[in-house]
Coordinates of C-alpha atoms and ligand atoms in Angstrom, one line a residue:
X17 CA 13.3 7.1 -12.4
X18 CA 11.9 10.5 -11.8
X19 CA 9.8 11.2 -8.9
X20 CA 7.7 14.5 -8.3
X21 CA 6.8 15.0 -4.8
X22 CA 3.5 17.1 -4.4
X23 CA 3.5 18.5 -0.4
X24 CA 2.5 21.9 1.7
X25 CA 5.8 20.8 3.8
X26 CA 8.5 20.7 1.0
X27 CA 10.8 21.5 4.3
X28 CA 10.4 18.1 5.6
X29 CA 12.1 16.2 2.4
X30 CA 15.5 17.6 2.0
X31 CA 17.2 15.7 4.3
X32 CA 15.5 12.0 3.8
X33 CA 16.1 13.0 0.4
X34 CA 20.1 13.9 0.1
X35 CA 21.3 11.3 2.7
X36 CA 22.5 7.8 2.7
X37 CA 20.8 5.4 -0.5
X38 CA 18.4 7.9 -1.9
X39 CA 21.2 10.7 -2.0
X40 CA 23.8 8.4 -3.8
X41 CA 21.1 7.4 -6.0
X42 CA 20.2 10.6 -7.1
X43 CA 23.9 11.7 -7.2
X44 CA 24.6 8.2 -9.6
X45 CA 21.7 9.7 -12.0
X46 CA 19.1 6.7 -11.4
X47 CA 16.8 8.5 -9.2
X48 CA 15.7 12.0 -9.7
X49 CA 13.7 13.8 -7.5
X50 CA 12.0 17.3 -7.2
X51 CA 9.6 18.6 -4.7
X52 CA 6.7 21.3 -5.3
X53 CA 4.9 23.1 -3.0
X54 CA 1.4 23.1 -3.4
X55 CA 1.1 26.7 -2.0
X56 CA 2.8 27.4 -5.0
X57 CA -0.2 26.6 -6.9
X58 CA -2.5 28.8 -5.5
X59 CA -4.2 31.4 -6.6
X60 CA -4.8 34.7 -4.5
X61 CA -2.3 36.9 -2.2
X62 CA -3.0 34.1 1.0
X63 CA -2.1 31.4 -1.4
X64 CA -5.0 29.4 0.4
X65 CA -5.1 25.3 -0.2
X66 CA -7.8 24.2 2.3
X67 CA -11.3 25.5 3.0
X68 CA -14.3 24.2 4.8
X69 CA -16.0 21.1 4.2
X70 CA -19.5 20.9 2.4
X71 CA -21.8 19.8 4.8
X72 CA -19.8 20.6 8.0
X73 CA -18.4 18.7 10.2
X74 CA -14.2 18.8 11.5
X75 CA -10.9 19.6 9.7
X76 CA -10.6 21.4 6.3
X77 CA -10.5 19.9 2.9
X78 CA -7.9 20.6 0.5
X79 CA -9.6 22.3 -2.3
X80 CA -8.9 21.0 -6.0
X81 CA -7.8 23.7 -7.8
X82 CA -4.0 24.0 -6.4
X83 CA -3.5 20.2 -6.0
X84 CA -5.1 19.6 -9.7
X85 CA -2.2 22.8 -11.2
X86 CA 0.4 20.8 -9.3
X87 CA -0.6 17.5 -10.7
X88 CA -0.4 18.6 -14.0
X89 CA 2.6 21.0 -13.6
X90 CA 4.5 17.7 -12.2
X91 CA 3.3 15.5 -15.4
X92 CA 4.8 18.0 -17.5
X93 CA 8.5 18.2 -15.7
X94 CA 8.7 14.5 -16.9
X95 CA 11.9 14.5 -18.6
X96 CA 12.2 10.8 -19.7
X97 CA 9.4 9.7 -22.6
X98 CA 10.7 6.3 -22.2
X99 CA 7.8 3.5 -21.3
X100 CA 4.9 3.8 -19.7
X101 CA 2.3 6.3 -18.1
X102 CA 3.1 8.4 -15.3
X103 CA 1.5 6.9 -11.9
X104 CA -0.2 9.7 -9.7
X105 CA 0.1 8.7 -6.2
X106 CA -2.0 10.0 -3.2
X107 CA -1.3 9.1 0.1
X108 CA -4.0 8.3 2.5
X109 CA -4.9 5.7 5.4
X110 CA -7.6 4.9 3.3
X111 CA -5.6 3.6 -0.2
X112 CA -3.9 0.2 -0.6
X113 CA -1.6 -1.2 1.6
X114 CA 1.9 -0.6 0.2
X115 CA 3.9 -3.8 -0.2
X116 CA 7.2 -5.2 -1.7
X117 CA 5.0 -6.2 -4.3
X118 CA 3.7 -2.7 -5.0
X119 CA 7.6 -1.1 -4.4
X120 CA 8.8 -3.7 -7.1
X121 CA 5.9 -2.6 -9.3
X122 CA 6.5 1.2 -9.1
X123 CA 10.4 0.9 -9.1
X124 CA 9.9 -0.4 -12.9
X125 CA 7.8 3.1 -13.1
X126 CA 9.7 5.8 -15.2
X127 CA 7.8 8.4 -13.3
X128 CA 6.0 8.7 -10.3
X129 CA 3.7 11.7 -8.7
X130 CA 3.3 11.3 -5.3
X131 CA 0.4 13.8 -3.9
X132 CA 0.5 14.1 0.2
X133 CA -2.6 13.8 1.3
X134 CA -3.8 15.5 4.7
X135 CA -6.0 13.1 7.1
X136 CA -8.8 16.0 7.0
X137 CA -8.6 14.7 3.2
X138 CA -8.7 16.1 -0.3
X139 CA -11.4 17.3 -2.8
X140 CA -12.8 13.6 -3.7
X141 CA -13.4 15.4 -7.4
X142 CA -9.1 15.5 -7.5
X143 CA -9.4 11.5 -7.6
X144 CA -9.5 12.1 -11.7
X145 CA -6.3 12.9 -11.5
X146 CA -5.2 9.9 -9.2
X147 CA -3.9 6.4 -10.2
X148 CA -3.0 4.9 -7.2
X149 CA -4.2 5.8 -3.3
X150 CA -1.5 3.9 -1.3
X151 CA -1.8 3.2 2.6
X152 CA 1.9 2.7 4.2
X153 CA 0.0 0.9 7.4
X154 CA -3.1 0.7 9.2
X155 CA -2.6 4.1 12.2
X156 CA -3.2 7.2 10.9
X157 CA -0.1 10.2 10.6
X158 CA -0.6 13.2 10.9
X159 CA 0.3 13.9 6.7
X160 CA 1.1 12.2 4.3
X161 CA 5.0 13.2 3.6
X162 CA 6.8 10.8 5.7
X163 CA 4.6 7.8 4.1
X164 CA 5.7 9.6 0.7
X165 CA 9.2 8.8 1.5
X166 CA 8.7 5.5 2.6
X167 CA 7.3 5.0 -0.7
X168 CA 10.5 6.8 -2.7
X169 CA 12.6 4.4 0.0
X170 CA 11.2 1.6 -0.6
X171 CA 10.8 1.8 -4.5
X172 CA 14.4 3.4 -5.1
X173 CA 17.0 0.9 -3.1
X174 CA 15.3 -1.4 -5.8
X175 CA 16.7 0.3 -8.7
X176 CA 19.3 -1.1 -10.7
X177 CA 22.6 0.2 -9.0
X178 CA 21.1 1.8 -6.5
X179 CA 22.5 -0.8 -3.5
X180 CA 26.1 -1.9 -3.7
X181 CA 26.7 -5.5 -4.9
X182 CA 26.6 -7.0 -0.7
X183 CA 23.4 -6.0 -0.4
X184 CA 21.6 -6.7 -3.4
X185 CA 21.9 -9.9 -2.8
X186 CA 19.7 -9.7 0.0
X187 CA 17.1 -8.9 -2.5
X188 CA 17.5 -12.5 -4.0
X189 CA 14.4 -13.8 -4.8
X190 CA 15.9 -16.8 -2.7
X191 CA 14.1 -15.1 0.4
X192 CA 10.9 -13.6 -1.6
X193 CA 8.2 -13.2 1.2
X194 CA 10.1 -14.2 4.4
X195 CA 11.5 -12.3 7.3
X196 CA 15.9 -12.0 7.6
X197 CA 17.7 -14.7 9.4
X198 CA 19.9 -13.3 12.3
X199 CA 23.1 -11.6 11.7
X200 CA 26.0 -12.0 13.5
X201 CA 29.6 -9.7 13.4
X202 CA 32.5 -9.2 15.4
X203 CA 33.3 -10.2 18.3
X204 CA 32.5 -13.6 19.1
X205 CA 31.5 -13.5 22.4
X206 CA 29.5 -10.1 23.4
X207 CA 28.3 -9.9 26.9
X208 CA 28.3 -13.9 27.5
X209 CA 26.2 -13.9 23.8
X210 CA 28.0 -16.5 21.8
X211 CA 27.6 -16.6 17.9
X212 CA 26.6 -19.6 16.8
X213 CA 29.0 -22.1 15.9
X214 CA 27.6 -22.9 12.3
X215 CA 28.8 -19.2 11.4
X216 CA 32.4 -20.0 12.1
X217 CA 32.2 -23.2 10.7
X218 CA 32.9 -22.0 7.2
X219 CA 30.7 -24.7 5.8
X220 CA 28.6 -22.8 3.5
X221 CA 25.8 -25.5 2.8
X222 CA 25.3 -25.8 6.2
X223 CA 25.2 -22.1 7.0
X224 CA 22.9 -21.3 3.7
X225 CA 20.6 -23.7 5.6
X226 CA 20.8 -22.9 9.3
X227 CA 20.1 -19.0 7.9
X228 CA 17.1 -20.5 5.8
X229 CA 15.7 -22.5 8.8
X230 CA 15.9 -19.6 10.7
X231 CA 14.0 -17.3 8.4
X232 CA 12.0 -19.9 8.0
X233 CA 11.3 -20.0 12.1
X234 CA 11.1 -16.6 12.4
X235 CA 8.6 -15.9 9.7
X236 CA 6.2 -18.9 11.1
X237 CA 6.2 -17.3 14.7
X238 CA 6.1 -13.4 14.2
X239 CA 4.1 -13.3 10.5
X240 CA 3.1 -17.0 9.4
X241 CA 0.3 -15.1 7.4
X242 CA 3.3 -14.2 4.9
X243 CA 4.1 -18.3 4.9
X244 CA 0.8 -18.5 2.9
X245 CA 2.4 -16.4 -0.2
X246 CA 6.0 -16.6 0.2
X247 CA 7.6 -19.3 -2.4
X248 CA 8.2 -22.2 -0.7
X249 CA 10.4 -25.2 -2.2
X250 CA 10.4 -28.8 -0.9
X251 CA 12.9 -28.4 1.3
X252 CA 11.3 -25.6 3.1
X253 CA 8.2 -27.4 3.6
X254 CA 10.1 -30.4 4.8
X255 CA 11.6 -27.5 7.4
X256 CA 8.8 -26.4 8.8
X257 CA 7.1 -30.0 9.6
X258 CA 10.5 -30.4 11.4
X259 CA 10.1 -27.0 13.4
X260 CA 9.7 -27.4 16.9
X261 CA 5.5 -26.7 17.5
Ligands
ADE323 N1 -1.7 9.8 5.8 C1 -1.9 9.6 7.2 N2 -1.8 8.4 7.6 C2 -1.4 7.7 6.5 C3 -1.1 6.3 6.2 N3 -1.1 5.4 7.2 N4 -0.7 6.0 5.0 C4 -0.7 6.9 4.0 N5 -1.0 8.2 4.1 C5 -1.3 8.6 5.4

């Protein structure tokens, strides 16, 4: 996947970038990512991207031109011409909440754009150019780089080969739409904190379902809206009559 990352920070992605998942990614050649500056798209000595808003009021508004040169400079540094259209992505408190479901939709994307948007806000007339406006949570940041690289996070750990075997499995649709069971490592007693015996029992029906009980439990009290999509079987329904109220 190719991602071009649109920004008047390019110092802020380097590091997010080159470290941990997304950097072995990009070193295994699954993910590819290059970051522009938008400064670099403007015209004049000042290389000016915001101006005053029409009708007054606070903050500047980014002004079209540079944003719509880098949009189209990044559509053309597409190297792959395999499936599908490029998505152009602006961040803003204002677009739709990013999801699994939306990370899962993008990470089957050959190429994404990902415009960061500025609270004060953009040139509505740039919204042409734009596919998707994605929210990464209801507060408001002051840009919209760091929910840029939650959205290159998210979308990229779910790339073919981009997590190691251990943790893919994690990804099993098995626990599609419910929060992670409790883990548990070395030692066995921290701090008068046992683990719990079912762990050590080596019994691994019982622990499959003591772990899916859990999530089960844990999804119900902290997020039971996500019990009304998550996929449910029989047994889980039988589960959560049986919870405690
Ligand atoms: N820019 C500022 N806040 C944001 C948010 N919550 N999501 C996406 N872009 C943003």
């Amino acid at each position: 996947m190719e991602v071009d990352i649109l920004t008047i920070f390019p110092g802020m992605f380097p590091g997010v970038m080159s470290e941990s998942i997304l950097g072995r990614a990009q070193s295994k050649g699954i993910l590819t990512v290059r970051v522009h500056d938008i400064r670099d798209f403007a015209l004049g000595k000042h290389r000016i991207v915001d101006d005053y808003p029409f009708g007054g009021g606070p903050g500047m508004v980014m002004k079209p031109e540079p944003i719509a040169a880098a949009i189209e400079h990044a559509l053309l540094c597409r190297e792959s011409d395999a499936g599908g259209e490029s998505r152009v992505l602006l961040t803003t408190p204002a677009g739709r909440p990013f999801t699994q479901g939306l990370a899962r939709e993008y990470a089957a994307c050959e190429h994404l754009v990902i415009l960061c948007g500025h609270y004060e806000g953009i040139d509505e007339r740039v919204g042409t150019l734009v596919t998707d406006e994605v929210s990464v949570g209801d507060y408001v940041l002051t840009g919209g780089e760091i929910p840029a690289m939650v959205i290159v996070d998210a979308t990229a750990r779910l790339l073919p080969g981009a997590l190691g075997d251990e943790a893919s499995a994690a990804e099993d649709s098995f626990w599609e739409g419910l929060l992670d069971y409790p883990h548990y490592t070395r030692p066995r007693q921290w701090r008068s904190l046992e683990v719990p015996d079912v762990l050590i029992s080596g019994d691994h029906e019982r622990i499959r379902r003591w772990r899916r009980e859990q999530s089960l439990e844990r999804t119900r009290r902290r997020r039971p809206d996500l019990l009304e999509h998550a996929e449910l079987t029989e047994e889980d329904l039988k589960t959560l009559r049986n919870l405690a109220p």
